[in-house]
């Protein structure tokens, strides 16, 4: 069955070829990305996202990390901010994060942030301070800001890259009258996302049944996807953030194209 709101992209052929053709060739025009994440016990996703964003063609990329990691980092362009006793970013780091976010075109909250309420407040306040930036939130960073989900969903410049379990909780957070099930068919998921994103403006990306599904403004795309680890490591989010930076007015098309291998 065909649906006019749902476009299916092959794994190796872009359905929005102009996104790749219009990719900035000069580094100075390729945008600025800030990646926020990490805690005292790890920063693997931050480092991987930086590598993937540079590989995808971002112009400039900085990472913001807790200053407890200073001794472990030497090769990245870093903004180090105060660490709280749990190893996450503390509220004292908010001014430095705001300065870094003001510099960037796009802010990627990549995760590895730890389960810390203080860091959650910092993330939420930073998202509130820059509603006009392109903001991409994924992995455990999405869980940290779940109390802000209803507000984030109203912003067309927010992209949430989620697991199906997180999507289930997202629907519940706004009392949406549709249940997301792990057993649901891809057709049912596409229909649910179609209807949900007519009501809510944020872009949503979710992995289900070996497909990456993207939805915004009632439009849905799906792309075959085999390597779930690329999602959990942050590669998918970093590539999406880069393509969104290049094409901020075409978020769904940019994310979908970023999934071509």
XYZ file of C-alpha atoms in Angstrom:
261
model
C 0.000 0.000 0.000
C 1.305 3.453 -0.935
C 0.885 6.558 1.208
C 1.407 10.029 -0.234
C 3.123 11.207 2.962
C 5.653 8.347 3.062
C 8.678 8.120 0.765
C 10.955 5.078 0.794
C 14.641 5.687 0.103
C 16.917 2.876 -1.108
C 20.063 2.368 0.955
C 22.296 3.563 -1.878
C 20.286 6.174 -3.805
C 19.154 9.531 -2.426
C 15.543 10.524 -3.012
C 16.562 14.165 -2.465
C 19.672 14.351 -4.692
C 19.821 18.163 -4.592
C 20.830 17.971 -0.916
C 24.104 16.268 -1.837
C 24.642 18.392 -4.951
C 24.217 21.623 -2.984
C 26.671 20.614 -0.269
C 29.066 23.515 0.460
C 32.443 22.942 -1.143
C 34.305 25.639 0.771
C 34.995 24.916 4.417
C 34.270 28.533 5.342
C 30.713 28.094 4.085
C 30.102 24.637 5.563
C 28.850 25.793 8.959
C 29.801 25.519 12.611
C 28.804 22.659 14.877
C 29.036 22.412 18.670
C 28.900 18.899 20.138
C 28.019 18.679 23.842
C 28.358 15.538 25.918
C 30.605 13.342 27.989
C 31.132 12.923 31.696
C 34.115 12.211 33.909
C 33.910 8.514 33.069
C 33.701 8.653 29.287
C 33.553 10.695 26.103
C 33.618 8.053 23.346
C 30.436 9.308 21.675
C 31.719 12.886 21.634
C 34.976 11.868 19.955
C 33.171 9.637 17.450
C 30.641 12.362 16.617
C 33.442 14.872 16.021
C 35.176 12.446 13.663
C 31.953 11.706 11.783
C 30.960 15.366 11.463
C 34.352 16.286 10.011
C 34.149 13.321 7.634
C 30.649 14.412 6.538
C 31.951 17.879 5.655
C 31.235 20.233 8.544
C 33.156 23.494 8.282
C 34.162 23.932 11.929
C 33.478 21.680 14.892
C 33.988 22.234 18.612
C 33.191 19.911 21.479
C 32.120 20.882 24.994
C 33.204 18.523 27.755
C 33.504 18.449 31.557
C 36.893 19.830 32.585
C 37.621 16.583 34.433
C 38.492 15.172 31.000
C 41.205 17.724 30.206
C 44.016 15.290 30.796
C 42.470 12.795 28.354
C 41.986 15.132 25.377
C 44.649 16.543 23.130
C 43.448 16.428 19.522
C 39.988 18.062 19.606
C 38.951 21.721 19.601
C 37.448 21.716 23.095
C 35.495 23.945 25.407
C 36.021 22.614 28.924
C 33.385 23.480 31.518
C 33.152 22.806 35.265
C 32.353 19.276 36.404
C 29.957 18.445 39.242
C 30.582 15.804 41.885
C 28.794 13.174 39.798
C 31.157 13.740 36.874
C 28.726 15.586 34.615
C 28.596 19.183 33.449
C 27.718 21.482 36.348
C 25.531 24.585 36.383
C 28.702 26.695 36.603
C 29.436 25.620 33.042
C 26.327 27.254 31.608
C 27.947 30.633 30.702
C 30.732 28.914 28.764
C 28.222 26.652 27.035
C 26.081 29.632 26.069
C 29.110 31.361 24.564
C 29.988 28.238 22.578
C 26.390 27.741 21.427
C 26.214 31.388 20.313
C 29.216 30.691 18.061
C 27.647 27.600 16.478
C 25.005 27.228 13.785
C 23.948 23.844 15.156
C 24.189 22.251 18.600
C 24.343 18.472 18.946
C 23.621 16.951 22.363
C 25.318 13.610 21.780
C 24.970 11.980 25.202
C 27.372 10.045 27.448
C 26.227 12.740 29.863
C 25.515 10.557 32.881
C 22.270 10.473 34.848
C 22.658 13.724 36.709
C 19.836 16.145 37.510
C 22.164 19.151 37.512
C 23.393 18.345 34.001
C 19.776 17.884 32.932
C 18.939 21.397 34.115
C 21.968 22.803 32.276
C 20.886 21.107 29.029
C 17.300 22.292 29.400
C 18.355 25.880 30.097
C 20.719 25.859 27.138
C 17.997 24.558 24.818
C 15.645 27.253 26.080
C 18.295 29.937 25.533
C 18.786 29.088 21.839
C 15.418 28.084 20.353
C 16.439 29.528 16.972
C 19.502 27.301 16.649
C 19.281 23.913 15.026
C 19.314 21.587 18.060
C 19.766 17.824 17.723
C 19.263 15.681 20.831
C 19.955 11.956 21.009
C 20.968 8.944 23.114
C 20.887 9.532 26.895
C 20.813 13.308 26.368
C 17.223 12.865 25.162
C 16.352 11.144 28.443
C 17.993 13.935 30.430
C 15.708 16.587 28.948
C 12.495 14.535 28.948
C 10.738 17.031 31.219
C 11.177 19.545 28.370
C 9.860 17.251 25.638
C 6.467 19.001 25.344
C 8.204 22.347 24.723
C 10.865 20.889 22.422
C 8.203 19.244 20.283
C 6.786 22.676 19.444
C 10.065 23.824 17.881
C 10.665 22.995 14.175
C 14.393 23.526 14.722
C 14.630 20.626 17.180
C 15.483 17.117 15.983
C 15.079 14.168 18.353
C 16.905 10.967 17.357
C 15.378 8.285 19.533
C 15.061 4.603 20.264
C 11.609 3.100 19.930
C 11.405 2.958 23.744
C 12.169 6.676 23.942
C 9.576 7.400 21.249
C 7.044 5.455 23.293
C 7.767 7.656 26.317
C 7.678 10.781 24.140
C 4.141 10.000 22.984
C 3.154 9.355 26.604
C 4.684 12.653 27.753
C 2.138 14.623 25.716
C -0.709 12.137 26.304
C -0.857 11.357 22.614
C -3.697 8.850 22.004
C -1.587 6.300 20.151
C 0.606 3.608 21.676
C 4.012 2.838 20.196
C 4.642 -0.912 20.300
C 7.833 -2.866 19.649
C 5.731 -5.328 17.649
C 4.118 -2.723 15.388
C 4.502 -2.894 11.631
C 6.520 -0.230 9.843
C 3.325 0.943 8.133
C 1.696 1.608 11.496
C 4.753 3.463 12.767
C 4.857 5.642 9.657
C 1.169 6.465 10.044
C 1.618 7.331 13.737
C 4.581 9.596 13.009
C 2.712 11.206 10.117
C -0.181 12.174 12.368
C 2.022 13.085 15.348
C 4.231 15.454 13.337
C 1.223 17.229 11.890
C 0.466 18.258 15.468
C 4.049 18.724 16.686
C 6.760 20.570 14.751
C 10.016 18.905 15.798
C 11.701 16.378 13.516
C 11.784 12.792 14.781
C 14.177 10.010 13.807
C 13.733 6.428 15.028
C 15.141 2.994 14.174
C 12.632 0.151 13.758
C 12.562 -3.123 11.827
C 15.935 -2.413 10.207
C 14.716 0.942 8.916
C 15.650 4.502 9.834
C 12.413 6.472 9.860
C 12.420 10.287 9.668
C 9.327 12.429 10.165
C 8.508 16.134 10.223
C 5.508 18.203 9.205
C 3.475 15.118 8.409
C 6.053 13.816 5.925
C 7.792 10.490 6.547
C 10.800 8.808 4.943
C 12.333 5.418 5.581
C 15.755 4.079 4.668
C 17.018 0.491 5.095
C 19.530 0.329 7.931
C 21.525 -2.658 9.137
C 24.129 -1.294 11.548
C 22.337 -0.283 14.744
C 25.692 0.413 16.416
C 26.106 3.486 14.206
C 23.075 4.895 15.981
C 24.210 4.008 19.486
C 27.739 5.343 18.847
C 26.353 8.665 17.637
C 27.377 8.441 13.979
C 23.819 8.849 12.697
C 23.285 11.966 14.820
C 26.601 13.534 13.809
C 25.933 13.042 10.094
C 22.381 14.345 10.504
C 23.666 17.426 12.360
C 26.166 18.137 9.588
C 23.609 17.850 6.802
C 21.089 19.953 8.743
C 23.780 22.618 9.168
C 24.271 22.640 5.408
C 20.511 22.749 4.704
C 18.738 24.261 7.737
C 15.562 24.936 5.769
C 15.205 21.312 4.651
C 15.582 19.292 7.825
C 13.725 16.127 6.814
C 15.419 16.045 3.420
C 18.841 16.677 4.978
C 18.514 13.918 7.571
C 17.193 11.464 5.018
C 20.090 12.164 2.647
C 22.616 11.837 5.468
C 21.571 8.175 5.779
C 22.886 7.233 2.329
C 25.972 5.063 2.699
